[in-house]
mmCIF file of C-alpha atoms and ligand atoms in Angstrom:
data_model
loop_
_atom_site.group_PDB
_atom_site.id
_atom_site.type_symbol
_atom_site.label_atom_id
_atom_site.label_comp_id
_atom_site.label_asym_id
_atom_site.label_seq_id
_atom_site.Cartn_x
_atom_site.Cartn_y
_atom_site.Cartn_z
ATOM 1 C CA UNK A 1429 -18.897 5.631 40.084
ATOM 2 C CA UNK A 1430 -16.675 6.089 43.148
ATOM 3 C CA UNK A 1431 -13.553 5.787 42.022
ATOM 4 C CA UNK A 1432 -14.370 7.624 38.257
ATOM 5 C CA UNK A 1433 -15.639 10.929 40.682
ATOM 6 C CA UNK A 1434 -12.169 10.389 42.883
ATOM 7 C CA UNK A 1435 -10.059 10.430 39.584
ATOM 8 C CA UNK A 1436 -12.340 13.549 38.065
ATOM 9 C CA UNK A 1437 -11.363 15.436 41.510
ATOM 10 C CA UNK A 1438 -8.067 14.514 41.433
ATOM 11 C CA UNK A 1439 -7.421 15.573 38.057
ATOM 12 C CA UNK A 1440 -9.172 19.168 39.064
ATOM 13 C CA UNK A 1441 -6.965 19.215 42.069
ATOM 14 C CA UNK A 1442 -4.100 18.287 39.688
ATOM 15 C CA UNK A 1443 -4.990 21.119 37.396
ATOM 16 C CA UNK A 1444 -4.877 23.692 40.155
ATOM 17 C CA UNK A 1445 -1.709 22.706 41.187
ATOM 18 C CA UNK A 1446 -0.057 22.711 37.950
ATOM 19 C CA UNK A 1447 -1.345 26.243 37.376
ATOM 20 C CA UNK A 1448 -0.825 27.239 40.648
ATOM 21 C CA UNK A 1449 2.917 26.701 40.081
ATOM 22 C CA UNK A 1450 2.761 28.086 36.522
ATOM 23 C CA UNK A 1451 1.151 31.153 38.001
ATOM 24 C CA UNK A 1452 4.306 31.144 40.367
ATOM 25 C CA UNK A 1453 6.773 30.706 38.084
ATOM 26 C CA UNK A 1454 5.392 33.442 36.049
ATOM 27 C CA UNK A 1455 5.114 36.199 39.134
ATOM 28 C CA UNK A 1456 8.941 34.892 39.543
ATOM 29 C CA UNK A 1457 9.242 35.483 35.515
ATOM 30 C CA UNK A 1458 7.672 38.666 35.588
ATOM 31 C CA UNK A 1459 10.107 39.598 38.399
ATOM 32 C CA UNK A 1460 13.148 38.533 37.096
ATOM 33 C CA UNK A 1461 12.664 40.366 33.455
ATOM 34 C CA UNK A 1462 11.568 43.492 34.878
ATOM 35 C CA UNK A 1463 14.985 43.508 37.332
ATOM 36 C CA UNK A 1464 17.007 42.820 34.456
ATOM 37 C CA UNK A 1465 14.977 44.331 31.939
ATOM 38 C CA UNK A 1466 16.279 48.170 33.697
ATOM 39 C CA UNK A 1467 19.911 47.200 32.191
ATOM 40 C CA UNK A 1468 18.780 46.371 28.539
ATOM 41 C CA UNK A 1469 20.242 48.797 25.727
ATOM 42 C CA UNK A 1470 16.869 49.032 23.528
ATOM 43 C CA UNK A 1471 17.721 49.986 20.264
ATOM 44 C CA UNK A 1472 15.598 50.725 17.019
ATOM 45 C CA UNK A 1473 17.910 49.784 13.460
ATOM 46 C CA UNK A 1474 20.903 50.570 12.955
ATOM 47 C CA UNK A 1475 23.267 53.669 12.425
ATOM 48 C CA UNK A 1476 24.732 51.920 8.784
ATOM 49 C CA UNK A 1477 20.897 51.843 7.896
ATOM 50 C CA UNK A 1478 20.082 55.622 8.935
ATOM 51 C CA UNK A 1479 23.830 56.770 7.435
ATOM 52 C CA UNK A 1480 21.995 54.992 3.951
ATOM 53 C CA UNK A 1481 18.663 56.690 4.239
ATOM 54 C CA UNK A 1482 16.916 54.794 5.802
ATOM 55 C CA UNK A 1483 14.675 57.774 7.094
ATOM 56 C CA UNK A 1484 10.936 55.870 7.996
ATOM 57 C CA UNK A 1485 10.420 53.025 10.574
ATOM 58 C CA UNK A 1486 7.425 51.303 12.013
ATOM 59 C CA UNK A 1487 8.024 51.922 15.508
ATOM 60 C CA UNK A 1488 6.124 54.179 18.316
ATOM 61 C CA UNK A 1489 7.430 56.118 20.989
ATOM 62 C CA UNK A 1490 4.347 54.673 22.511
ATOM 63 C CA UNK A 1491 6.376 51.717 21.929
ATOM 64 C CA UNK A 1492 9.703 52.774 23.203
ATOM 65 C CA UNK A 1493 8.411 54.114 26.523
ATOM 66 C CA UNK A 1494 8.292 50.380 27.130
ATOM 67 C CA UNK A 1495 11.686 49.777 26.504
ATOM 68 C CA UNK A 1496 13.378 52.864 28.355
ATOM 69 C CA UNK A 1497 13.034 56.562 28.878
ATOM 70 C CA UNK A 1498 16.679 57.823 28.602
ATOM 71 C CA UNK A 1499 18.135 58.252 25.321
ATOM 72 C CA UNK A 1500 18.845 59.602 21.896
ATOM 73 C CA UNK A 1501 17.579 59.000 18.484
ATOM 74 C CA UNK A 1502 15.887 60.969 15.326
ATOM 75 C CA UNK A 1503 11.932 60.868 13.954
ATOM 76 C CA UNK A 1504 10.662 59.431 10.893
ATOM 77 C CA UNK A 1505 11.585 61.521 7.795
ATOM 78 C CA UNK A 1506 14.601 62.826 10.338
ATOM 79 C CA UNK A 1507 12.296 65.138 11.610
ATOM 80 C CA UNK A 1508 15.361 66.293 14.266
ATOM 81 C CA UNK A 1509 17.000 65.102 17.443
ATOM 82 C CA UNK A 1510 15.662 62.928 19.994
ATOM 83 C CA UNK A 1511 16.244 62.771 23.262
ATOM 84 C CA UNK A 1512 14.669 60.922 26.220
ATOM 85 C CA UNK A 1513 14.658 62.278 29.595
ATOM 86 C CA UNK A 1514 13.014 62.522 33.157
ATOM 87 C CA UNK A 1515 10.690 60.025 31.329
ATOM 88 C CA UNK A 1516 9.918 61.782 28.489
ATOM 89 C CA UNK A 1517 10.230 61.978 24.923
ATOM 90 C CA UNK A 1518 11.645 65.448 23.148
ATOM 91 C CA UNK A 1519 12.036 66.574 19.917
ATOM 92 C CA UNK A 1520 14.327 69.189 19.051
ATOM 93 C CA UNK A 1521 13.514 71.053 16.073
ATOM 94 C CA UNK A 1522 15.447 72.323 12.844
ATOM 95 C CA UNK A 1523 14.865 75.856 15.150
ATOM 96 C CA UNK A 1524 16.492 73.967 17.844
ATOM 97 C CA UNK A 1525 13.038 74.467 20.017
ATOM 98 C CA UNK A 1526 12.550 71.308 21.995
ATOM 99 C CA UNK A 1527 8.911 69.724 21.827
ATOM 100 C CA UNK A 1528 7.410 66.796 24.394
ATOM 101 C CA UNK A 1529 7.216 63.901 21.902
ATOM 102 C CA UNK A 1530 3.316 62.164 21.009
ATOM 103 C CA UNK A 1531 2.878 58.781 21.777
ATOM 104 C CA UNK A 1532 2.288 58.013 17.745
ATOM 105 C CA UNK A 1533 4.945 59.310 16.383
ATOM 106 C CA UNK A 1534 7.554 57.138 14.585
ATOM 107 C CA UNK A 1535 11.156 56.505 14.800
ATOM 108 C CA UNK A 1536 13.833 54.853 12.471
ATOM 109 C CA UNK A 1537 16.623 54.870 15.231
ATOM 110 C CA UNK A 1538 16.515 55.291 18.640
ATOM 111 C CA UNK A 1539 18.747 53.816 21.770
ATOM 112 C CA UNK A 1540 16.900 53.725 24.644
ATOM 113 C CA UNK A 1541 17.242 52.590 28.591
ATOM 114 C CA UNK A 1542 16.274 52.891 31.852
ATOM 115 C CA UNK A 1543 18.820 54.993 33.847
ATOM 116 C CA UNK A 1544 20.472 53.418 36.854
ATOM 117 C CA UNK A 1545 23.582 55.086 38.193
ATOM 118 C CA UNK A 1546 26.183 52.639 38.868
ATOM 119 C CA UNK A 1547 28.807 55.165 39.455
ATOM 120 C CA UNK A 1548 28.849 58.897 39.352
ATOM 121 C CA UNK A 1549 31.079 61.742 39.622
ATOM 122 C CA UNK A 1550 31.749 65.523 40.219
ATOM 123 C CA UNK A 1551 33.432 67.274 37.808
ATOM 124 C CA UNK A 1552 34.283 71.169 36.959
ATOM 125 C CA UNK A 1553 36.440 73.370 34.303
ATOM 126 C CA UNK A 1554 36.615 71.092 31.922
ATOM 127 C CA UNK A 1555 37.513 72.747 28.555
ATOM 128 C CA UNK A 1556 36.140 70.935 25.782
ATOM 129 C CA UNK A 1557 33.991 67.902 24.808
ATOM 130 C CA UNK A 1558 38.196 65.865 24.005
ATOM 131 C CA UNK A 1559 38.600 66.559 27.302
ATOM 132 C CA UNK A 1560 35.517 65.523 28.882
ATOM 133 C CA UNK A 1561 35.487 62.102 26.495
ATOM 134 C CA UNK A 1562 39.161 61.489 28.081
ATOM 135 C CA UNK A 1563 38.099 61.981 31.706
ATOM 136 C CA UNK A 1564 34.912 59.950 31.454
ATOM 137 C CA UNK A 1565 36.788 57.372 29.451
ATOM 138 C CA UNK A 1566 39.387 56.831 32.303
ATOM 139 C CA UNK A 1567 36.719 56.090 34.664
ATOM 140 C CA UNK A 1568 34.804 53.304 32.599
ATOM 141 C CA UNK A 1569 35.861 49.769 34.270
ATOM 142 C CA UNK A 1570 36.174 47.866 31.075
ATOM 143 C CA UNK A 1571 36.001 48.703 27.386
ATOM 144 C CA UNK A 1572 34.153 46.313 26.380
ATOM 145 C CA UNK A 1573 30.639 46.991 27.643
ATOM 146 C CA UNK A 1574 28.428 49.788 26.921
ATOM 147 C CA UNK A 1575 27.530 52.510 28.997
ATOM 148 C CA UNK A 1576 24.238 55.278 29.329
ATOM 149 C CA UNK A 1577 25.990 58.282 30.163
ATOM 150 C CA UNK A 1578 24.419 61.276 31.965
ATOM 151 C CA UNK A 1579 26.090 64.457 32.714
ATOM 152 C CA UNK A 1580 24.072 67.620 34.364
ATOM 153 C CA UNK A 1581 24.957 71.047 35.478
ATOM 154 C CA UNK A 1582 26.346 74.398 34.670
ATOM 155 C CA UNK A 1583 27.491 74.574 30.677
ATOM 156 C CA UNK A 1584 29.617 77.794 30.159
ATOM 157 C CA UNK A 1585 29.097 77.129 26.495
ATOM 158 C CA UNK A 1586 27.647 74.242 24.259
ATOM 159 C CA UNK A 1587 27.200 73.666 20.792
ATOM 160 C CA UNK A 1588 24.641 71.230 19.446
ATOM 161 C CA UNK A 1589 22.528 70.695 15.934
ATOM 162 C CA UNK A 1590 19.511 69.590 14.293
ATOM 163 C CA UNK A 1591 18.673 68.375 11.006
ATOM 164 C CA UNK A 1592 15.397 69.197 9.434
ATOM 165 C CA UNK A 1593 12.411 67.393 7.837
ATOM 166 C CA UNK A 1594 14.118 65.296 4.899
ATOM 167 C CA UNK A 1595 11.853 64.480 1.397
ATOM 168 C CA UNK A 1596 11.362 61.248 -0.619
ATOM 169 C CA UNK A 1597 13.936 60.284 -2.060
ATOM 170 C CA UNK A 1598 15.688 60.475 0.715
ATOM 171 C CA UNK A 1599 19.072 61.576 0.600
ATOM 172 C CA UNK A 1600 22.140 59.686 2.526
ATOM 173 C CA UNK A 1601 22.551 60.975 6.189
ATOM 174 C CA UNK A 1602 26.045 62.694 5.003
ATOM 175 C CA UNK A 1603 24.347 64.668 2.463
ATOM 176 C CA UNK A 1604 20.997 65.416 4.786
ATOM 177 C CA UNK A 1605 22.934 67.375 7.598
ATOM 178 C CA UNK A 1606 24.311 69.776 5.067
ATOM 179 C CA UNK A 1607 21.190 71.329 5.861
ATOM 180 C CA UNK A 1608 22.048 71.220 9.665
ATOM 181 C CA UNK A 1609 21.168 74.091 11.913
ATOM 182 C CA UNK A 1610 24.174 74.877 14.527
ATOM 183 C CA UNK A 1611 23.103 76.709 18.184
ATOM 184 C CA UNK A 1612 25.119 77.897 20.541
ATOM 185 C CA UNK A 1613 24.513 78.431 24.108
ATOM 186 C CA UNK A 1614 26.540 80.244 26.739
ATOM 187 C CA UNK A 1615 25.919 79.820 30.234
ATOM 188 C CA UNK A 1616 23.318 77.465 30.464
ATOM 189 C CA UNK A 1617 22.329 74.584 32.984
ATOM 190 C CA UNK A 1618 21.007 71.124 31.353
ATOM 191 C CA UNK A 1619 22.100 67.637 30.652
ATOM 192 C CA UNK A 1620 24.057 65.286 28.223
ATOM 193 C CA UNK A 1621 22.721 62.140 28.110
ATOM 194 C CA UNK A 1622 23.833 59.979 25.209
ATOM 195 C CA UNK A 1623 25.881 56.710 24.932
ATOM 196 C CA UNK A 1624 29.561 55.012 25.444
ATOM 197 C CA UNK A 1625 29.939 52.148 23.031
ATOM 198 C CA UNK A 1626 33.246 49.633 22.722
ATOM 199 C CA UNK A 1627 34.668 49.789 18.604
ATOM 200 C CA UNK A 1628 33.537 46.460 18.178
ATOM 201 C CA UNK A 1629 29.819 48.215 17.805
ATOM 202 C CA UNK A 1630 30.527 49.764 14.429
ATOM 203 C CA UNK A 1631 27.728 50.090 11.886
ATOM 204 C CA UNK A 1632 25.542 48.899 14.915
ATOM 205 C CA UNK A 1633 25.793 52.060 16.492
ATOM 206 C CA UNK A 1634 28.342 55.240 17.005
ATOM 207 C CA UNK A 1635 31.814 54.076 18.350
ATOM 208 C CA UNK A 1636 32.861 56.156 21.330
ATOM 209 C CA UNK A 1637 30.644 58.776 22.350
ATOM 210 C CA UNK A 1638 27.142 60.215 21.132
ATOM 211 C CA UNK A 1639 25.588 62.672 23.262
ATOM 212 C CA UNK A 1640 22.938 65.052 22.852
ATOM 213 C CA UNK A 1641 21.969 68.044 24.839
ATOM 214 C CA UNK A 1642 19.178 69.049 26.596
ATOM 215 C CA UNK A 1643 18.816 72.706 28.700
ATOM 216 C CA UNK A 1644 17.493 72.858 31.962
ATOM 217 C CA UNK A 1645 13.750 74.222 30.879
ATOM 218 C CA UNK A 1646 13.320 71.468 28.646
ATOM 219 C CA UNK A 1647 12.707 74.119 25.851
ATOM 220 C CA UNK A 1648 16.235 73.744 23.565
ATOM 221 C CA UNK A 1649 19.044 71.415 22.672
ATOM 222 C CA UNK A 1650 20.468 68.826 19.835
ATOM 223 C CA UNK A 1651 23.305 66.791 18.771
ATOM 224 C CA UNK A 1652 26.251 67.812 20.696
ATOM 225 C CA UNK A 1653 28.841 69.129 19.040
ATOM 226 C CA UNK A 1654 31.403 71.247 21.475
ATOM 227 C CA UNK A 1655 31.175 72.483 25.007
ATOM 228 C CA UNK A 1656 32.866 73.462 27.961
ATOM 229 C CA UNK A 1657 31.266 72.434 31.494
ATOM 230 C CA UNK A 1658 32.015 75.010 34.613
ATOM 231 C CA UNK A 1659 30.819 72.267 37.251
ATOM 232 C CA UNK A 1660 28.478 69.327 36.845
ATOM 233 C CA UNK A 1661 27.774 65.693 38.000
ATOM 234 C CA UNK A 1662 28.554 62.721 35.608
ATOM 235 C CA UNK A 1663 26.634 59.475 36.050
ATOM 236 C CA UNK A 1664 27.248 56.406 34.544
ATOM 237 C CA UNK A 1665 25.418 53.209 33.802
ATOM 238 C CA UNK A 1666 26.743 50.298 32.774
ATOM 239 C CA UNK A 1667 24.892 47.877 30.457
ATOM 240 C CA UNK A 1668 25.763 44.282 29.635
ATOM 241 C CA UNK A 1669 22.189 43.595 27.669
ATOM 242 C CA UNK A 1670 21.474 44.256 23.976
ATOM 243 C CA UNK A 1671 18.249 44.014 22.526
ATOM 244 C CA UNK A 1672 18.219 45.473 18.727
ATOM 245 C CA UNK A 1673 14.849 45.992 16.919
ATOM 246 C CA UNK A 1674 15.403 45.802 12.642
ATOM 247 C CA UNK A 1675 12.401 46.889 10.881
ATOM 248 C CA UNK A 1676 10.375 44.703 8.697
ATOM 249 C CA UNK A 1677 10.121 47.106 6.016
ATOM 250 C CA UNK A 1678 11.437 47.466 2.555
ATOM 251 C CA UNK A 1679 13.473 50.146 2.790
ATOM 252 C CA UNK A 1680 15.692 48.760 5.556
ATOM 253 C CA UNK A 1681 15.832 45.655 3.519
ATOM 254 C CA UNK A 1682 17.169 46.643 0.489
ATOM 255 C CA UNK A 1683 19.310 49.257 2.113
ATOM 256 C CA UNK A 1684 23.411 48.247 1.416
ATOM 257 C CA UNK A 1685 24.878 47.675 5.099
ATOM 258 C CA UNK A 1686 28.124 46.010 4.154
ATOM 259 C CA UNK A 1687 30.506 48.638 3.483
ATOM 260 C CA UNK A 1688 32.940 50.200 6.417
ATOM 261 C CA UNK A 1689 31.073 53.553 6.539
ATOM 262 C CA UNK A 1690 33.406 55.175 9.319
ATOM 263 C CA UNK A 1691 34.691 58.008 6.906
ATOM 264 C CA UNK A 1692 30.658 59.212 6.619
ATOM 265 C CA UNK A 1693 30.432 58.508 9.987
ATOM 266 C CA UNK A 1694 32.467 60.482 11.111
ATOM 267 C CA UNK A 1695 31.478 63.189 9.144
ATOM 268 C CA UNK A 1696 27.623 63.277 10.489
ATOM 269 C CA UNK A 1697 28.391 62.904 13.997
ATOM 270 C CA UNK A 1698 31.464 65.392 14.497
HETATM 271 ZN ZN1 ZN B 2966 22.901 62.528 17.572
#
C-alpha cells in the first residue's frame, strides 16, 4: 500500500511538473509570437482575385483588428476604400466621407500590420507622388522585403478616389472603377499610409507603391492618386513576415488567377 500511494504521489508531482513547464513554455510562446507577431504583413486574398471580381469575403474587421491596425483594403461588395489608422478602421465612401468601420463588417482584401517605425524621415516640397515614390525608394535598404509606409503632414494638394457599392454579377475591378469618384484637396494636413512591395509580389499584391489617404479630421480621403507634400515626416517599417488569408468560398475558388494581369492592374490603381 506504501509504495502504490508513493508512486500515485509521484505521478501527481510528475504531472505538475510537466505542466508546470508546459505552462512555461507557453508564457515564453505567447511572448515570442506577440514580439514577432508586430512585423507580420496580414493580408486578406489576393489583388488577381479582387482585379476578377471577387467582391465578397468571409472575414471581419473584428477579425483583422487582431492581425494589425494600419492599412489599406476595400469592403464586401467594394463598398469603398479602407484604411486603418491610429487603431481604427475607416471607410471612405463613393462621397469620399470617411466613416469609423463596425466590427461586423466584411472584407475581400485587406493588408494589414502593426506599425513600428524602423526608420523615418523629414521631408518638404516635394512635387508629385513620381517624386515622392523615387525619394522613399532610395531610402529602402533592400528591395526585396516589404515595407508599411507612413507619411504625415502638410499636403498642398492630393488627389484620391473611391469606388462605390458594386451589384451581383459583379463586374471585373477594371470595369467597376469606371464608376470611380475623384476628390481633390488643397491644403490639407493628413496621412498616407499604404504599402512598398518587391515585383516578385505580383498578383499577390500591388508591385511598388499603394497608398491611400487619410485627412487630419479623420472625416475624408481614398485611393491616392496625385499629390504634392509642402513638409511632412515619412516613416517606414520594414516587414520580413507574410501571413496571407484565401477565403474558403466559391467565388474565390473558381475565380481564374493565372493570367499576368499587370495591364488591368495598372489601370485600377493609377
Ligand atoms: Zn487602393
Amino acid at each position: 500500500m506504501q509504495t502504490r500511494s508513493n508512486a500515485v504521489r509521484l505521478r501527481a508531482v510528475a504531472i505538475a511538473i510537466a505542466l508546470a513547464v508546459l505552462s512555461t513554455a507557453w508564457a515564453f510562446a505567447a511572448e515570442a509570437q506577440s514580439t514577432e507577431d508586430r512585423d507580420v504583413l496580414f493580408q486578406v486574398s489576393t489583388i488577381g482575385a479582387l482585379l476578377e471580381g471577387v467582391y465578397d469575403g468571409p472575414v471581419t474587421f473584428g477579425e483583422l483588428h487582431r492581425h494589425g491596425d494600419f492599412g489599406l483594403g476595400t469592403f464586401n461588395r467594394l463598398d469603398g476604400e479602407m484604411i486603418g489608422f491610429g487603431g481604427d478602421f475607416y471607410q471612405i465612401n463613393a462621397q469620399g466621407v470617411a466613416n469609423r468601420v463596425p466590427d461586423r463588417w466584411q472584407t475581400p482584401f485587406a493588408v494589414v500590420t502593426f506599425f513600428d517605425t524602423d526608420q523615418s524621415a523629414v521631408i518638404d516640397r516635394v512635387r508629385t507622388y513620381d517624386d515622392l515614390q523615387q525619394l522613399i525608394e532610395k531610402t529602402l535598404p533592400t528591395p526585396n522585403i516589404c515595407y508599411a509606409i507612413k507619411v504625415t503632414g502638410q499636403f498642398d494638394y492630393v488627389k484620391a478616389r473611391s469606388v462605390p457599392a458594386q451589384q451581383r454579377p459583379y463586374p471585373k475591378l477594371v470595369e467597376a472603377i469606371k464608376d470611380q469618384s475623384v476628390f481633390e484637396f488643397r491644403n490639407v494636413r493628413g496621412t498616407l499610409v499604404g504599402f512598398w512591395m518587391p515585383e516578385y509580389m505580383k498578383g499577390v499584391n500591388v508591385a511598388g507603391y499603394h497608398l491611400h489617404f487619410l485627412d487630419e479630421d479623420r472625416t475624408s480621403g481614398g485611393h491616392l492618386l496625385e499629390c504634392r507634400v509642402r513638409e511632412a515626416v515619412v516613416e517606414i517599417d520594414y516587414t520580413r513576415s507574410f501571413y496571407m488569408v484565401l477565403p474558403e468560398q466559391a467565388d474565390f475558388d473558381a475565380a481564374d488567377l493565372r493570367s499576368d494581369k499587370e495591364k488591368e492592374l495598372h489601370r485600377v490603381e493609377k
